[in-house]
Tab-separated table of N, CA and C in Angstrom:
chain	number	residue	atom	x	y	z
A	1	MET	N	0.834	-1.213	0.000
A	1	MET	CA	0.000	0.000	0.000
A	1	MET	C	0.868	1.262	0.000
A	2	LYS	N	2.061	1.185	0.521
A	2	LYS	CA	2.935	2.362	0.564
A	2	LYS	C	3.245	2.864	-0.846
A	3	MET	N	3.534	1.938	-1.755
A	3	MET	CA	3.842	2.301	-3.136
A	3	MET	C	2.648	2.996	-3.781
A	4	LYS	N	1.454	2.457	-3.557
A	4	LYS	CA	0.242	3.042	-4.124
A	4	LYS	C	0.010	4.451	-3.575
A	5	ALA	N	0.278	4.629	-2.296
A	5	ALA	CA	0.119	5.943	-1.673
A	5	ALA	C	1.067	6.958	-2.303
A	6	VAL	N	2.280	6.517	-2.610
A	6	VAL	CA	3.267	7.390	-3.247
A	6	VAL	C	2.792	7.800	-4.632
A	7	ILE	N	2.239	6.845	-5.390
A	7	ILE	CA	1.717	7.130	-6.731
A	7	ILE	C	0.589	8.156	-6.642
A	8	ALA	N	-0.304	7.963	-5.678
A	8	ALA	CA	-1.420	8.892	-5.491
A	8	ALA	C	-0.908	10.292	-5.156
A	9	THR	N	0.098	10.357	-4.284
A	9	THR	CA	0.686	11.641	-3.896
A	9	THR	C	1.323	12.326	-5.096
A	10	ASP	N	2.005	11.549	-5.934
A	10	ASP	CA	2.636	12.094	-7.133
A	10	ASP	C	1.595	12.687	-8.073
A	11	SER	N	0.461	11.998	-8.233
A	11	SER	CA	-0.611	12.491	-9.096
A	11	SER	C	-1.118	13.843	-8.611
A	12	ILE	N	-1.290	13.963	-7.296
A	12	ILE	CA	-1.783	15.213	-6.710
A	12	ILE	C	-0.741	16.322	-6.855
A	13	SER	N	0.525	15.993	-6.646
A	13	SER	CA	1.584	17.003	-6.707
A	13	SER	C	1.819	17.499	-8.130
A	14	LEU	N	1.504	16.672	-9.125
A	14	LEU	CA	1.676	17.059	-10.526
A	14	LEU	C	0.563	17.991	-11.000
A	15	LEU	N	-0.536	18.014	-10.259
A	15	LEU	CA	-1.722	18.775	-10.657
A	15	LEU	C	-1.461	20.261	-10.899
A	16	PRO	N	-0.895	21.010	-9.933
A	16	PRO	CA	-0.655	22.443	-10.163
A	16	PRO	C	0.323	22.684	-11.308
A	17	LEU	N	1.293	21.788	-11.442
A	17	LEU	CA	2.302	21.898	-12.490
A	17	LEU	C	1.647	21.850	-13.863
A	18	ARG	N	0.797	20.857	-14.062
A	18	ARG	CA	0.094	20.698	-15.337
A	18	ARG	C	-0.800	21.900	-15.614
A	19	GLY	N	-1.499	22.337	-14.569
A	19	GLY	CA	-2.415	23.464	-14.720
A	19	GLY	C	-1.698	24.737	-15.144
A	20	ARG	N	-0.496	24.949	-14.622
A	20	ARG	CA	0.267	26.156	-14.911
A	20	ARG	C	0.736	26.156	-16.369
A	21	HIS	N	1.175	25.020	-16.857
A	21	HIS	CA	1.722	24.945	-18.213
A	21	HIS	C	0.639	24.848	-19.285
A	22	HIS	N	-0.498	24.256	-18.918
A	22	HIS	CA	-1.585	24.081	-19.879
A	22	HIS	C	-2.897	24.561	-19.255
A	23	PRO	N	-3.148	25.873	-19.295
A	23	PRO	CA	-4.322	26.438	-18.615
A	23	PRO	C	-5.639	25.836	-19.102
A	24	PHE	N	-5.722	25.524	-20.403
A	24	PHE	CA	-6.991	25.075	-20.970
A	24	PHE	C	-7.288	23.609	-20.654
A	25	THR	N	-6.241	22.842	-20.381
A	25	THR	CA	-6.441	21.425	-20.067
A	25	THR	C	-6.510	21.190	-18.561
A	26	ARG	N	-6.488	22.265	-17.797
A	26	ARG	CA	-6.441	22.132	-16.337
A	26	ARG	C	-7.624	21.345	-15.759
A	27	PRO	N	-8.868	21.668	-16.133
A	27	PRO	CA	-9.992	20.898	-15.574
A	27	PRO	C	-9.898	19.411	-15.919
A	28	ARG	N	-9.489	19.113	-17.154
A	28	ARG	CA	-9.370	17.718	-17.575
A	28	ARG	C	-8.259	17.022	-16.798
A	29	ALA	N	-7.130	17.696	-16.634
A	29	ALA	CA	-6.004	17.131	-15.884
A	29	ALA	C	-6.397	16.896	-14.427
A	30	ALA	N	-7.140	17.834	-13.864
A	30	ALA	CA	-7.589	17.719	-12.480
A	30	ALA	C	-8.504	16.507	-12.319
A	31	THR	N	-9.468	16.378	-13.233
A	31	THR	CA	-10.409	15.258	-13.182
A	31	THR	C	-9.667	13.939	-13.317
A	32	LEU	N	-8.730	13.895	-14.245
A	32	LEU	CA	-7.953	12.677	-14.490
A	32	LEU	C	-7.132	12.297	-13.262
A	33	SER	N	-6.449	13.273	-12.678
A	33	SER	CA	-5.612	13.009	-11.503
A	33	SER	C	-6.445	12.505	-10.333
A	34	VAL	N	-7.587	13.157	-10.103
A	34	VAL	CA	-8.467	12.756	-9.002
A	34	VAL	C	-9.002	11.348	-9.250
A	35	ALA	N	-9.402	11.073	-10.499
A	35	ALA	CA	-9.929	9.754	-10.848
A	35	ALA	C	-8.875	8.669	-10.639
A	36	ILE	N	-7.655	8.927	-11.106
A	36	ILE	CA	-6.559	7.965	-10.958
A	36	ILE	C	-6.242	7.742	-9.481
A	37	THR	N	-6.196	8.840	-8.727
A	37	THR	CA	-5.900	8.751	-7.298
A	37	THR	C	-6.955	7.926	-6.573
A	38	ALA	N	-8.232	8.255	-6.830
A	38	ALA	CA	-9.342	7.541	-6.192
A	38	ALA	C	-9.318	6.063	-6.574
A	39	TYR	N	-9.127	5.797	-7.869
A	39	TYR	CA	-9.085	4.415	-8.358
A	39	TYR	C	-7.950	3.637	-7.700
A	40	THR	N	-6.790	4.267	-7.624
A	40	THR	CA	-5.612	3.622	-7.031
A	40	THR	C	-5.859	3.272	-5.570
A	41	ILE	N	-6.418	4.220	-4.817
A	41	ILE	CA	-6.671	4.005	-3.389
A	41	ILE	C	-7.741	2.932	-3.192
A	42	ILE	N	-8.849	3.049	-3.941
A	42	ILE	CA	-9.953	2.089	-3.808
A	42	ILE	C	-9.491	0.696	-4.217
A	43	TRP	N	-8.839	0.585	-5.360
A	43	TRP	CA	-8.372	-0.721	-5.831
A	43	TRP	C	-7.328	-1.298	-4.882
A	44	GLY	N	-6.440	-0.456	-4.359
A	44	GLY	CA	-5.435	-0.910	-3.406
A	44	GLY	C	-6.078	-1.485	-2.155
A	45	ASN	N	-7.083	-0.792	-1.627
A	45	ASN	CA	-7.792	-1.262	-0.440
A	45	ASN	C	-8.560	-2.539	-0.741
A	46	PHE	N	-9.224	-2.575	-1.894
A	46	PHE	CA	-10.003	-3.750	-2.287
A	46	PHE	C	-9.103	-4.972	-2.409
A	47	ALA	N	-7.979	-4.801	-3.108
A	47	ALA	CA	-7.052	-5.912	-3.331
A	47	ALA	C	-6.502	-6.439	-2.003
A	48	GLU	N	-6.191	-5.539	-1.073
A	48	GLU	CA	-5.640	-5.956	0.217
A	48	GLU	C	-6.695	-6.638	1.084
A	49	ASN	N	-7.925	-6.124	1.032
A	49	ASN	CA	-8.989	-6.660	1.875
A	49	ASN	C	-9.552	-7.978	1.343
A	50	HIS	N	-9.426	-8.218	0.032
A	50	HIS	CA	-10.016	-9.398	-0.590
A	50	HIS	C	-8.955	-10.294	-1.223
A	51	ILE	N	-7.755	-10.242	-0.667
A	51	ILE	CA	-6.628	-10.993	-1.235
A	51	ILE	C	-6.889	-12.501	-1.192
A	52	ASN	N	-7.659	-12.965	-0.215
A	52	ASN	CA	-7.907	-14.406	-0.074
A	52	ASN	C	-8.839	-14.942	-1.168
A	53	ILE	N	-9.624	-14.052	-1.812
A	53	ILE	CA	-10.503	-14.469	-2.910
A	53	ILE	C	-9.659	-14.878	-4.110
A	54	PHE	N	-8.623	-14.095	-4.383
A	54	PHE	CA	-7.769	-14.378	-5.531
A	54	PHE	C	-6.776	-15.484	-5.181
């Protein structure tokens, strides 16, 4: 889970950077980063909690 948390943090930290360089793509970049972060966290938790199923 630590690795996944780092990936999520990186996505969030890249957000202002992308917004500054590409003003018009900022909302799309924000949505994408949030979606990736949420997916990563949810999937990470799901995989850890249901590891015995697989």
